[in-house]
Short mmCIF file of C-alpha atoms in Angstrom, two decimals:
data_model
loop_
_atom_site.label_atom_id
_atom_site.label_comp_id
_atom_site.label_asym_id
_atom_site.label_seq_id
_atom_site.Cartn_x
_atom_site.Cartn_y
_atom_site.Cartn_z
CA MET Q 1 -25.84 2.60 -26.76
CA ASP Q 2 -26.53 2.21 -23.03
CA VAL Q 3 -24.26 4.41 -20.91
CA ALA Q 4 -24.31 4.23 -17.10
CA LEU Q 5 -21.68 6.47 -15.51
CA ASP Q 6 -23.41 6.95 -12.19
CA LEU Q 7 -22.18 9.00 -9.25
CA SER Q 8 -19.70 7.57 -6.82
CA SER Q 9 -21.00 4.94 -4.42
CA THR Q 10 -18.90 6.59 -1.71
CA PHE Q 11 -19.00 10.08 -0.23
CA HIS Q 12 -16.49 11.37 2.29
CA SER Q 13 -17.61 12.63 5.68
CA TYR Q 14 -14.75 15.16 5.60
CA ASN Q 15 -12.76 16.75 2.75
CA GLU Q 16 -15.32 15.52 0.20
CA LYS Q 17 -14.68 18.45 -2.14
CA LEU Q 18 -10.96 17.66 -2.09
CA ARG Q 19 -11.61 13.98 -2.88
CA GLN Q 20 -13.90 14.99 -5.75
CA ALA Q 21 -11.29 17.36 -7.15
CA GLU Q 22 -8.65 14.63 -7.01
CA ARG Q 23 -10.86 12.33 -9.06
CA TYR Q 24 -12.61 14.75 -11.43
CA LEU Q 25 -11.51 14.01 -15.00
CA PRO Q 26 -13.53 14.91 -18.10
CA PHE Q 27 -13.00 12.39 -20.90
CA SER Q 28 -14.66 11.37 -24.16
CA VAL Q 29 -17.06 8.46 -23.86
CA LYS Q 30 -17.13 8.27 -27.65
CA GLY Q 31 -13.34 8.16 -27.68
CA LEU Q 32 -13.27 5.38 -25.07
CA LYS Q 33 -15.73 3.42 -27.16
CA ALA Q 34 -13.59 3.91 -30.24
CA VAL Q 35 -10.26 2.81 -28.71
CA THR Q 36 -11.85 -0.21 -27.05
CA ALA Q 37 -13.48 -1.39 -30.28
CA ARG Q 38 -10.25 -0.89 -32.19
CA ALA Q 39 -8.21 -2.75 -29.51
CA ILE Q 40 -10.25 -5.97 -30.02
CA ASN Q 41 -10.78 -5.57 -33.77
CA ARG Q 42 -14.46 -4.65 -33.56
CA ARG Q 43 -16.53 -1.89 -35.13
CA GLU Q 44 -17.49 1.04 -32.92
CA ASP Q 45 -21.19 0.22 -33.25
CA ASP Q 46 -20.45 -3.23 -31.79
CA VAL Q 47 -20.13 -1.56 -28.34
CA VAL Q 48 -23.67 -1.68 -26.88
CA SER Q 49 -23.03 -0.48 -23.33
CA ILE Q 50 -20.51 1.28 -21.10
CA ARG Q 51 -21.00 0.95 -17.35
CA LYS Q 52 -18.88 2.11 -14.45
CA LEU Q 53 -17.62 -0.95 -12.63
CA ALA Q 54 -15.71 0.58 -9.73
CA GLU Q 55 -13.87 3.56 -8.29
CA GLY Q 56 -10.69 2.38 -6.61
CA GLY Q 57 -7.99 4.29 -4.82
CA HIS Q 58 -6.23 5.34 -8.02
CA ASN Q 59 -8.45 4.54 -11.00
CA ARG Q 60 -12.00 4.59 -12.37
CA THR Q 61 -12.93 1.28 -14.04
CA PHE Q 62 -15.55 0.59 -16.72
CA THR Q 63 -17.08 -2.48 -18.35
CA LEU Q 64 -17.75 -2.21 -22.09
CA THR Q 65 -20.08 -4.83 -23.53
CA MET Q 66 -20.21 -5.96 -27.16
CA GLN Q 67 -23.27 -7.15 -29.09
CA ASP Q 68 -22.25 -10.80 -28.66
CA GLY Q 69 -21.92 -10.34 -24.87
CA LEU Q 70 -18.13 -10.07 -24.76
CA GLU Q 71 -17.08 -7.79 -21.90
CA VAL Q 72 -13.90 -5.72 -21.88
CA ILE Q 73 -12.42 -3.66 -19.03
CA ALA Q 74 -11.29 -0.05 -19.45
CA ARG Q 75 -9.43 1.77 -16.70
CA ILE Q 76 -8.66 5.47 -16.45
CA PRO Q 77 -6.40 6.84 -13.69
CA TYR Q 78 -7.53 9.82 -11.61
CA PRO Q 79 -5.72 13.16 -12.04
CA LYS Q 80 -4.17 12.60 -8.58
CA THR Q 81 -2.64 9.24 -9.56
CA VAL Q 82 1.14 9.23 -9.77
CA PRO Q 83 3.51 8.69 -11.41
CA LYS Q 84 2.13 10.23 -14.56
CA LYS Q 85 2.92 8.08 -17.60
CA TYR Q 86 4.98 5.62 -15.57
CA ALA Q 87 2.04 4.17 -13.58
CA ILE Q 88 0.32 2.76 -16.65
CA ALA Q 89 3.52 2.04 -18.60
CA SER Q 90 4.96 -0.01 -15.76
CA GLU Q 91 1.77 -1.92 -14.97
CA VAL Q 92 1.29 -2.93 -18.61
CA ALA Q 93 4.88 -4.08 -19.00
CA THR Q 94 4.82 -5.86 -15.61
CA MET Q 95 1.73 -7.88 -16.49
CA ASP Q 96 3.03 -8.77 -19.95
CA PHE Q 97 6.41 -9.77 -18.53
CA ILE Q 98 5.13 -11.98 -15.71
CA ARG Q 99 2.51 -13.60 -17.99
CA LEU Q 100 5.46 -14.93 -19.99
CA HIS Q 101 6.59 -16.54 -16.72
CA GLY Q 102 3.20 -18.26 -16.21
CA VAL Q 103 1.51 -15.83 -13.82
CA SER Q 104 -2.25 -15.47 -14.39
CA VAL Q 105 -2.95 -11.81 -15.18
CA PRO Q 106 -5.35 -10.03 -17.56
CA ARG Q 107 -4.21 -9.52 -21.14
CA VAL Q 108 -3.79 -5.85 -22.07
CA TYR Q 109 -5.28 -5.05 -25.48
CA ASP Q 110 -4.27 -1.40 -25.71
CA TYR Q 111 -3.03 1.46 -23.52
CA SER Q 112 -1.96 5.08 -23.64
CA ILE Q 113 0.55 6.71 -21.30
CA THR Q 114 -0.48 10.18 -22.39
CA ALA Q 115 -3.75 12.11 -22.45
CA HIS Q 116 -3.08 13.25 -26.04
CA ASN Q 117 -5.56 10.85 -27.63
CA CYS Q 118 -9.26 10.70 -28.56
CA VAL Q 119 -10.19 9.71 -24.99
CA GLY Q 120 -8.52 12.78 -23.52
CA ALA Q 121 -6.94 10.70 -20.72
CA GLU Q 122 -4.42 7.99 -20.06
CA TYR Q 123 -6.12 4.60 -20.28
CA MET Q 124 -5.71 0.85 -20.28
CA ILE Q 125 -7.97 -1.63 -22.16
CA MET Q 126 -7.76 -5.22 -20.96
CA GLU Q 127 -9.60 -8.50 -20.85
CA LYS Q 128 -12.14 -9.23 -18.16
CA VAL Q 129 -10.94 -12.03 -15.89
CA GLY Q 130 -13.33 -14.94 -15.52
CA GLY Q 131 -14.58 -16.37 -12.25
CA LYS Q 132 -15.60 -14.54 -9.10
CA LEU Q 133 -13.87 -11.92 -7.01
CA LEU Q 134 -12.61 -13.69 -3.92
CA TRP Q 135 -13.58 -10.76 -1.69
CA GLU Q 136 -17.27 -11.53 -2.25
CA PHE Q 137 -17.13 -14.73 -0.21
CA TRP Q 138 -13.76 -14.62 1.57
CA ASP Q 139 -15.30 -14.42 5.06
CA ILE Q 140 -17.41 -17.55 4.57
CA LEU Q 141 -14.80 -19.64 2.82
CA THR Q 142 -14.13 -23.07 4.30
CA PRO Q 143 -10.72 -23.84 5.87
CA GLN Q 144 -10.02 -26.12 2.90
CA GLY Q 145 -10.86 -23.28 0.52
CA ARG Q 146 -8.56 -20.85 2.34
CA ASP Q 147 -5.77 -23.43 2.28
CA ARG Q 148 -6.22 -23.88 -1.46
CA ILE Q 149 -6.08 -20.12 -2.10
CA ILE Q 150 -3.04 -19.50 0.11
CA GLU Q 151 -1.17 -22.36 -1.54
CA GLN Q 152 -1.67 -20.83 -5.00
CA ILE Q 153 -0.74 -17.31 -3.82
CA VAL Q 154 2.51 -18.60 -2.34
CA LYS Q 155 3.34 -20.54 -5.51
CA MET Q 156 2.72 -17.41 -7.55
CA GLU Q 157 5.09 -15.52 -5.25
CA ALA Q 158 7.66 -18.30 -5.66
CA THR Q 159 7.44 -17.77 -9.43
CA LEU Q 160 8.02 -14.03 -9.02
CA PHE Q 161 10.91 -14.60 -6.60
CA SER Q 162 12.53 -17.04 -9.04
CA ILE Q 163 12.94 -14.25 -11.62
CA HIS Q 164 16.39 -12.71 -11.16
CA LEU Q 165 16.32 -8.96 -11.86
CA PRO Q 166 19.37 -6.66 -12.15
CA ALA Q 167 18.32 -3.62 -10.10
CA SER Q 168 15.63 -2.01 -8.00
CA GLY Q 169 12.92 0.01 -9.77
CA SER Q 170 10.00 -1.18 -11.91
CA ILE Q 171 9.51 -3.04 -15.21
CA TYR Q 172 8.86 -1.18 -18.47
CA TYR Q 173 8.86 -1.57 -22.19
CA LYS Q 174 11.92 0.26 -23.47
CA LYS Q 175 9.79 2.09 -26.03
CA ASP Q 176 7.79 3.80 -23.24
CA LEU Q 177 10.81 5.44 -21.63
CA ASP Q 178 12.66 8.51 -22.86
CA ASP Q 179 16.25 8.02 -24.06
CA HIS Q 180 17.74 9.90 -21.10
CA VAL Q 181 16.13 7.56 -18.51
CA LYS Q 182 18.57 5.12 -16.91
CA THR Q 183 17.58 1.50 -17.50
CA ALA Q 184 18.88 -2.02 -16.94
CA GLU Q 185 18.11 -4.62 -19.58
CA ILE Q 186 16.20 -7.80 -18.78
CA LEU Q 187 15.40 -10.75 -21.02
CA SER Q 188 12.01 -12.44 -21.02
CA PRO Q 189 11.57 -16.23 -21.31
CA ASN Q 190 10.91 -15.88 -25.05
CA GLY Q 191 14.14 -13.94 -25.48
CA SER Q 192 12.45 -10.61 -26.12
CA PRO Q 193 14.79 -7.64 -25.55
CA ASP Q 194 11.87 -5.25 -25.24
CA PHE Q 195 11.72 -5.11 -21.43
CA CYS Q 196 13.90 -3.21 -18.98
CA VAL Q 197 14.09 -2.05 -15.37
CA GLY Q 198 13.46 1.67 -15.10
CA PRO Q 199 12.41 4.18 -12.41
CA SER Q 200 10.41 2.89 -9.46
CA ALA Q 201 6.65 3.29 -10.00
CA ALA Q 202 6.00 3.15 -6.25
CA ALA Q 203 3.83 6.15 -5.43
CA SER Q 204 6.05 7.47 -2.62
CA TRP Q 205 8.79 8.30 -5.17
CA TRP Q 206 6.41 10.70 -6.91
CA TYR Q 207 4.45 12.25 -4.04
CA GLN Q 208 4.20 16.04 -4.11
CA GLU Q 209 7.44 17.75 -5.14
CA ARG Q 210 9.30 14.42 -5.38
CA ALA Q 211 7.87 14.02 -8.87
CA GLU Q 212 10.08 16.91 -10.04
CA MET Q 213 13.21 15.82 -8.20
CA THR Q 214 15.97 13.64 -9.67
CA PHE Q 215 16.95 10.37 -7.99
CA ASP Q 216 19.26 7.59 -9.14
CA ARG Q 217 18.10 4.02 -9.53
CA ASP Q 218 20.09 1.56 -7.42
CA THR Q 219 21.93 -1.63 -8.31
CA ASP Q 220 23.00 -2.74 -4.84
CA SER Q 221 20.81 -3.64 -1.87
CA ARG Q 222 22.70 -1.32 0.49
CA GLU Q 223 22.25 1.53 -1.99
CA THR Q 224 18.51 0.73 -2.05
CA LEU Q 225 18.37 1.26 1.70
CA LYS Q 226 20.35 4.47 1.39
CA ALA Q 227 18.45 5.84 -1.61
CA ILE Q 228 15.15 6.11 0.22
CA GLY Q 229 16.77 8.08 3.04
CA LYS Q 230 18.57 10.36 0.58
CA ARG Q 231 15.31 11.00 -1.22
CA GLU Q 232 13.39 11.98 1.90
CA LEU Q 233 16.27 14.03 3.30
CA ALA Q 234 16.59 15.96 0.03
CA TRP Q 235 12.85 16.63 0.03
CA ALA Q 236 12.81 17.66 3.72
CA ASN Q 237 15.74 20.04 3.37
CA GLN Q 238 14.14 21.74 0.39
CA TYR Q 239 10.41 21.64 1.05
CA ALA Q 240 9.49 20.62 4.62
CA ARG Q 241 7.91 23.33 6.74
CA PRO Q 242 6.43 23.29 10.27
CA ARG Q 243 3.07 21.53 10.15
CA TYR Q 244 0.33 19.89 12.19
CA PRO Q 245 0.05 16.09 12.13
CA ALA Q 246 -2.15 14.89 9.27
CA ASP Q 247 -4.84 13.38 11.53
CA GLY Q 248 -6.61 15.79 13.85
CA ILE Q 249 -6.88 13.12 16.53
CA LEU Q 250 -3.06 13.03 16.82
CA ARG Q 251 -2.65 16.73 17.40
CA GLU Q 252 -3.48 16.70 21.10
CA MET Q 253 -0.31 14.73 21.94
CA PHE Q 254 1.73 17.53 20.33
CA ASP Q 255 -0.17 20.22 22.28
CA TYR Q 256 -1.90 21.42 19.11
CA LYS Q 257 1.33 23.03 17.94
CA LYS Q 258 2.99 22.81 14.57
CA ILE Q 259 5.90 20.39 14.43
CA PRO Q 260 9.10 21.75 12.90
CA PRO Q 261 10.89 19.41 10.47
CA ASP Q 262 14.24 19.67 12.25
CA ASP Q 263 13.80 16.51 14.30
CA HIS Q 264 12.63 14.57 11.22
CA ILE Q 265 15.73 15.74 9.30
CA HIS Q 266 18.04 14.66 12.15
CA THR Q 267 16.24 11.30 12.32
CA LEU Q 268 16.73 10.73 8.57
CA GLU Q 269 20.41 11.62 8.95
CA LYS Q 270 20.74 8.98 11.65
CA TYR Q 271 18.97 6.44 9.43
CA LEU Q 272 21.49 7.14 6.65
CA GLN Q 273 24.38 6.65 9.10
CA LEU Q 274 23.09 3.13 9.72
CA SER Q 275 22.00 2.21 6.20
CA ASP Q 276 25.27 0.53 5.15
CA TRP Q 277 24.82 -1.99 7.97
CA LEU Q 278 21.14 -2.79 7.59
CA ALA Q 279 21.32 -5.23 4.64
CA PRO Q 280 21.68 -8.89 5.70
CA GLU Q 281 24.77 -10.86 4.71
CA GLU Q 282 23.02 -13.75 2.93
CA ALA Q 283 23.27 -13.35 -0.87
CA ASN Q 284 20.04 -15.20 -1.65
CA ILE Q 285 17.89 -12.66 0.22
CA ASN Q 286 19.75 -9.66 -1.22
CA ARG Q 287 18.57 -10.54 -4.76
CA PHE Q 288 16.23 -8.10 -6.53
CA VAL Q 289 12.73 -9.45 -7.10
CA LEU Q 290 9.29 -8.23 -8.08
CA GLN Q 291 6.31 -8.41 -5.74
CA HIS Q 292 2.62 -7.56 -6.06
CA PRO Q 293 1.93 -4.34 -4.07
CA ASP Q 294 -1.41 -5.41 -2.58
CA LEU Q 295 -2.14 -9.14 -2.45
CA GLN Q 296 -5.62 -9.29 -0.97
CA PRO Q 297 -9.00 -10.93 -1.77
CA GLY Q 298 -10.19 -7.86 -3.66
CA ASN Q 299 -7.52 -8.43 -6.31
CA LEU Q 300 -7.96 -12.17 -6.80
CA PHE Q 301 -10.39 -13.94 -9.14
CA VAL Q 302 -11.14 -17.63 -8.57
CA SER Q 303 -13.25 -20.41 -10.04
CA ASP Q 304 -15.95 -22.37 -8.20
CA SER Q 305 -13.30 -25.01 -7.45
CA MET Q 306 -10.98 -22.31 -5.98
CA ASP Q 307 -8.56 -22.25 -8.88
CA LEU Q 308 -6.78 -18.90 -9.08
CA LEU Q 309 -7.84 -17.46 -12.44
CA GLY Q 310 -6.36 -14.00 -12.37
CA ILE Q 311 -4.55 -11.41 -10.23
CA ILE Q 312 -5.30 -7.75 -10.92
CA ASP Q 313 -4.03 -4.33 -9.80
CA TRP Q 314 -0.27 -4.49 -10.47
CA GLN Q 315 -0.10 -0.69 -10.46
CA HIS Q 316 2.90 0.62 -8.48
CA SER Q 317 4.62 -2.78 -8.47
CA SER Q 318 8.29 -2.40 -7.61
CA ILE Q 319 11.52 -4.38 -7.56
CA LEU Q 320 13.39 -4.53 -4.25
CA PRO Q 321 15.77 -6.93 -2.50
CA ILE Q 322 13.95 -9.96 -1.11
CA PHE Q 323 14.66 -8.90 2.48
CA LEU Q 324 12.64 -5.72 1.86
CA HIS Q 325 9.81 -7.44 -0.04
CA CYS Q 326 9.51 -10.30 2.47
CA GLY Q 327 6.47 -10.50 4.68
CA ILE Q 328 3.03 -11.99 5.04
CA PRO Q 329 0.46 -9.97 3.03
CA HIS Q 330 -1.66 -7.78 5.30
CA HIS Q 331 -4.92 -9.70 4.82
CA PHE Q 332 -3.29 -13.02 5.72
CA GLN Q 333 -0.98 -12.02 8.61
CA ASN Q 334 -1.73 -12.10 12.31
CA TYR Q 335 1.30 -10.33 13.77
CA GLY Q 336 0.93 -9.43 17.42
CA ASP Q 337 -0.79 -12.68 18.30
CA ARG Q 338 1.49 -14.87 20.42
CA ASP Q 339 0.27 -18.18 18.99
CA SER Q 340 0.79 -16.91 15.43
CA MET Q 341 4.26 -15.51 16.17
CA GLU Q 342 5.28 -18.83 17.73
CA LEU Q 343 3.67 -20.76 14.83
CA ASN Q 344 1.59 -22.90 17.15
CA MET Q 345 -0.96 -25.15 15.45
CA PRO Q 346 -4.23 -23.14 15.36
CA LYS Q 347 -7.12 -24.62 17.30
CA LEU Q 348 -10.27 -23.57 19.15
CA PRO Q 349 -10.05 -23.15 22.94
CA ASP Q 350 -10.71 -26.33 24.95
CA ASN Q 351 -13.78 -24.76 26.55
CA PHE Q 352 -15.26 -23.65 23.21
CA SER Q 353 -18.53 -25.57 23.68
CA LYS Q 354 -19.16 -23.77 26.99
CA LEU Q 355 -18.69 -20.27 25.56
CA SER Q 356 -21.54 -17.91 24.78
CA SER Q 357 -22.53 -17.57 21.13
CA GLU Q 358 -20.83 -14.17 21.00
CA ASP Q 359 -17.59 -15.54 22.50
CA GLN Q 360 -17.75 -18.49 20.11
CA GLU Q 361 -17.99 -16.10 17.18
CA THR Q 362 -14.92 -14.23 18.49
CA ALA Q 363 -13.02 -17.50 18.98
CA ASN Q 364 -13.82 -18.60 15.41
CA GLU Q 365 -12.53 -15.30 14.05
CA VAL Q 366 -9.31 -15.64 16.08
CA LEU Q 367 -8.95 -19.19 14.72
CA ARG Q 368 -9.46 -17.97 11.14
CA ARG Q 369 -6.74 -15.33 11.49
CA ARG Q 370 -4.33 -17.79 13.07
CA GLU Q 371 -5.02 -20.35 10.34
CA LEU Q 372 -4.29 -17.86 7.56
CA HIS Q 373 -0.99 -16.82 9.18
CA PHE Q 374 -0.01 -20.46 9.81
CA LEU Q 375 -0.98 -21.60 6.28
CA TYR Q 376 0.97 -18.82 4.62
CA ILE Q 377 4.13 -19.69 6.55
CA ALA Q 378 3.65 -23.43 5.97
CA HIS Q 379 3.23 -23.07 2.21
CA THR Q 380 6.09 -20.56 1.97
CA LYS Q 381 8.36 -22.99 3.77
CA ALA Q 382 7.37 -25.70 1.27
CA SER Q 383 7.46 -23.65 -1.95
CA ASN Q 384 9.55 -20.48 -1.60
CA LYS Q 385 12.84 -21.10 0.21
CA ASP Q 386 14.36 -17.65 -0.37
CA HIS Q 387 11.27 -15.92 0.98
CA MET Q 388 11.27 -18.22 4.00
CA ASP Q 389 14.97 -17.48 4.58
CA ALA Q 390 14.21 -13.74 4.49
CA LEU Q 391 11.28 -14.12 6.89
CA GLY Q 392 13.41 -16.13 9.28
CA ALA Q 393 16.50 -13.90 9.09
CA PRO Q 394 17.42 -12.15 12.36
CA TYR Q 395 15.85 -8.71 12.68
CA SER Q 396 13.84 -9.25 9.47
CA LEU Q 397 10.81 -7.23 10.60
CA LEU Q 398 12.97 -4.48 12.08
CA ARG Q 399 14.89 -4.00 8.81
CA LYS Q 400 11.69 -3.84 6.79
CA ARG Q 401 10.03 -1.41 9.21
CA LEU Q 402 13.03 0.91 9.11
CA TYR Q 403 12.92 1.03 5.31
CA HIS Q 404 9.16 1.60 5.35
CA TYR Q 405 9.20 4.37 7.92
CA ALA Q 406 12.12 6.12 6.22
CA ALA Q 407 10.22 5.97 2.90
CA VAL Q 408 6.89 7.31 4.18
CA PRO Q 409 6.46 10.99 3.15
CA TRP Q 410 6.64 13.15 6.27
CA ASP Q 411 3.24 14.13 7.66
CA GLY Q 412 4.47 15.59 10.95
CA ASN Q 413 5.18 12.22 12.54
CA SER Q 414 8.70 10.72 12.78
CA VAL Q 415 8.07 8.77 15.98
CA TYR Q 416 7.93 5.26 14.53
CA LEU Q 417 11.18 5.69 12.58
CA LYS Q 418 12.93 7.13 15.61
CA VAL Q 419 11.74 4.32 17.90
CA ASP Q 420 13.11 1.69 15.53
CA LEU Q 421 16.43 3.55 15.28
CA THR Q 422 16.71 3.34 19.06
CA ARG Q 423 16.12 -0.40 18.76
CA VAL Q 424 18.92 -0.72 16.21
CA SER Q 425 21.32 1.18 18.47
CA ARG Q 426 20.45 -1.22 21.29
CA LEU Q 427 20.77 -4.34 19.09
CA TRP Q 428 23.77 -3.10 17.16
CA GLU Q 429 26.16 -5.90 18.02
CA GLY Q 430 23.73 -8.62 16.89
CA ILE Q 431 22.85 -6.82 13.67
CA THR Q 432 26.41 -6.07 12.56
CA ALA Q 433 28.34 -9.13 13.83
CA PRO Q 434 27.35 -11.40 10.86
CA GLN Q 435 28.74 -8.72 8.47
CA GLY Q 436 32.13 -8.57 10.17
CA GLY Q 437 31.15 -5.52 12.17
CA SER Q 438 31.81 -7.00 15.58
CA GLY Q 439 33.48 -4.33 17.66
CA VAL Q 440 32.40 -1.51 15.36
CA GLU Q 441 30.84 1.25 17.41
CA CYS Q 442 27.26 2.18 16.56
CA PRO Q 443 27.39 5.51 14.70
CA ILE Q 444 24.25 6.88 16.38
CA SER Q 445 23.19 7.25 20.00
CA PHE Q 446 20.23 8.50 22.00
CA ARG Q 447 20.00 9.95 25.49
CA PRO Q 448 17.97 7.79 27.91
CA SER Q 449 15.45 10.62 28.30
CA GLU Q 450 15.14 10.81 24.52
CA ILE Q 451 14.45 7.08 24.27
CA ASP Q 452 11.83 7.28 27.04
CA GLU Q 453 10.12 10.16 25.23
CA CYS Q 454 10.12 8.22 21.95
CA PHE Q 455 8.42 5.21 23.48
CA ARG Q 456 5.94 7.40 25.35
CA LEU Q 457 4.92 9.11 22.13
CA GLN Q 458 4.73 5.77 20.32
CA SER Q 459 2.39 4.39 22.97
CA GLU Q 460 0.16 7.46 22.74
CA LEU Q 461 0.19 7.30 18.94
CA LEU Q 462 -0.79 3.65 18.88
CA ASP Q 463 -3.62 4.26 21.36
CA ALA Q 464 -4.90 7.29 19.43
CA GLU Q 465 -4.74 5.49 16.07
CA GLU Q 466 -6.54 2.47 17.54
CA ASP Q 467 -9.26 4.69 19.03
CA PHE Q 468 -9.69 6.55 15.74
CA GLN Q 469 -9.87 3.25 13.82
CA LYS Q 470 -12.59 2.00 16.19
CA MET Q 471 -14.53 5.24 15.67
CA ARG Q 472 -14.33 4.87 11.90
CA GLU Q 473 -15.35 1.23 12.05
CA SER Q 474 -18.37 2.06 14.23
CA LEU Q 475 -19.45 4.49 11.49
CA SER Q 476 -18.64 2.08 8.61
CA MET Q 477 -16.06 4.63 7.45
CA ASP Q 478 -12.90 3.89 5.48
CA GLY Q 479 -9.46 5.36 6.11
CA GLU Q 480 -10.19 8.52 4.11
CA GLY Q 481 -13.57 9.12 5.77
CA GLY Q 482 -15.48 7.47 2.94
CA VAL Q 483 -18.97 6.12 3.67
CA ALA Q 484 -21.66 4.53 1.50
CA THR Q 485 -23.67 7.23 -0.26
CA GLU Q 486 -26.98 6.12 1.25
CA TYR Q 487 -25.61 6.63 4.78
CA TYR Q 488 -23.72 9.86 4.13
CA ASP Q 489 -26.29 12.36 5.45
CA ALA Q 490 -26.99 10.35 8.59
CA ILE Q 491 -23.29 9.84 9.41
CA LYS Q 492 -22.47 13.49 8.68
CA ALA Q 493 -25.23 14.56 11.07
CA HIS Q 494 -24.03 12.08 13.69
CA VAL Q 495 -20.42 13.27 13.75
CA GLN Q 496 -21.48 16.93 13.86
CA LYS Q 497 -23.83 16.22 16.78
CA ALA Q 498 -20.96 14.46 18.53
CA LYS Q 499 -18.83 17.58 17.97
CA ALA Q 500 -21.58 19.78 19.47
CA ASP Q 501 -21.82 17.45 22.49
CA CYS Q 502 -18.07 17.63 22.99
CA LEU Q 503 -18.19 21.42 22.89
CA MET Q 504 -20.89 21.44 25.58
CA LEU Q 505 -18.76 19.23 27.81
CA ALA Q 506 -15.53 21.21 27.24
CA GLU Q 507 -14.39 22.87 30.46
CA THR Q 508 -11.63 25.17 29.25
CA ASP Q 509 -11.08 27.55 26.37
CA LEU Q 510 -8.19 25.35 25.21
CA GLU Q 511 -10.48 22.31 24.98
CA LYS Q 512 -13.10 24.32 23.07
CA LYS Q 513 -10.48 25.63 20.65
CA ALA Q 514 -9.13 22.12 20.10
CA ILE Q 515 -12.60 20.80 19.23
CA LEU Q 516 -13.44 23.77 17.02
CA TYR Q 517 -10.25 23.71 14.97
CA HIS Q 518 -8.93 20.14 15.19
CA TYR Q 519 -12.04 17.94 15.20
CA PRO Q 520 -10.96 14.85 13.18
CA PHE Q 521 -14.23 14.57 11.22
CA ASP Q 522 -14.20 18.18 9.95
CA ASP Q 523 -12.79 19.34 6.65
CA HIS Q 524 -9.14 20.19 7.20
CA ASP Q 525 -5.96 21.20 5.46
CA GLU Q 526 -4.18 17.90 4.77
CA SER Q 527 -0.89 19.68 4.22
CA GLY Q 528 -0.90 20.51 7.92
CA ASN Q 529 -0.64 24.28 7.49
CA THR Q 530 -3.82 24.96 9.47
#
C-alpha cells in the first residue's frame, strides 16, 4: 500500500514548536485503513493508498483510494481542537440533518467521538465531493460565474433559515450525548426523532478553562445575549490574571505593561446590564436558525457549469437567533466602502480607459468586491426575507458586534466591546423605543474623558492591526505566522535581520527593551504572562 503522510506544507515563523505540539497526534495508519474499508463495505486490502490531503485550522485530512479508484475522505481532529467529542458529534449530525432538508453536503460513512478505537483518535470517514474547489479559480471567475455562485449560496442559506429550531446550541444525535446533558427535541423531514439541540459546539464555549465550566443552554433570544456575557464574566472572575496583549505589536499602546482584568470585568458587567434591551422586537428575526460558520470559496465544490455540488466544514456550526447570525459572509462583503454600504450599482470609474495598468487593476478589484456585496444583498432580498429583514433592522451591525466582542475570550483587549457600549449608551433611545422602552434611562454611562480614551485606543488598535496585517501580507504570512515551507528559512532570516536593524536604530533603553522582548515575529508566550 502506498502511504504518503508528508510533513506540513506550512511552517510558522514564530511559535512553531507550539503549533507542532498542538497538532501532534500519533495514530494507527492500519487502524484508519481498517475503519475506512469497513465503513464502505470493502476489504482492508482494497485500500491501495493513503495520502494527506490537507492540514486545516482544526483537522488533518486524508484521501484513501480503493483498487477501483474510489476515493474516500478521512479526517482526524488535532489534539487542540475543541470541543472534545462534541465537535465531531455535532458536525456529523448537522450534515445528516440538513441533507434531509436538501442541502448538498458530504455523506458520512462512519465516525468516532472517542479515541478509544483502533485508530487511536477521533475520526470521521465521509464521501469525497465531486467537482472542483471554488477557491482554485475564484479570483478569475467571470461576473456571471460569481452571480451564479452567490445565488446558490443565498438559496442554501434560505433553506437553513426556513428550519425552525427550538433553542440555541448545536445539532446532535441523541445517542451521542450523555443522559445528563440538557437537550431540546427536533424532528427531521422524515419524522426521525433521533436529532436534538444540545450544547453549542462553537469553539469559544470550550476555550481554555471554559471546557470544564457549566453553562445553561438558552431558549430565548434575550437569554442568548445574556448567556455569553455570563460565561465570560464567570471565566474572568475565576481565571483572568494581568496579562500582555496577545500580539506583540499591540503592546506599545499599553506602555508594555500587563493589563489587569478589572476593566474587562466592569465592561462585561455593563454589557449584561444592557443585554435585556439588545434583542430586536420583530419575532421573525428572533427565531433560532442554523448557519454555516465559514462560508467561503475554500469550502465550496462546484461543477464546470458552476452548480454547487457540496459544502464542507460544518464543524462548530451553531444555532442562534437570526439577528445574531445575519450578515454577509466575510469573503463576499465589502463593509467600509461607501458605494457598497449605499448599495449603489457597481461600475468602473468613468475615466477607466485613461488609468494606468496598475490603477486599472486596482479599479477592477474594487469593482469585484462591490459586485459580490451587491449580488449577495440582491439575492438575499429575492430569496431570504427573514435574513434581509435582520440585515435591514436598525442597529443590526451594532447588535451583532456587541455579541461578538462579548463572546471573544479575553486576550488583554476589551477596547472594541467598550467602544460599542458607548455607542449603545448614546443611541439608547432609538434602540429601546421599539420595545416600549421610551423614557427608560440607560443603565450604563461613561465619562466624556473615558469615551475619548476608548476611541483613541480603538484608532491606535485599528492602525496597529492594519500595519501588522500589511507586514504579514508582504511576507506571504497567515494570521498565525504560517509561511510556505520552501520560504520558511528565507522569511525567518528576513524578520530577524529586521529586528537587528531596529535594535541598531533604537535610541533609548526602553526602545531596545521593547524590541528585545516584544518583537511580534519572535516566539512568545501567547497566554500573555511574559
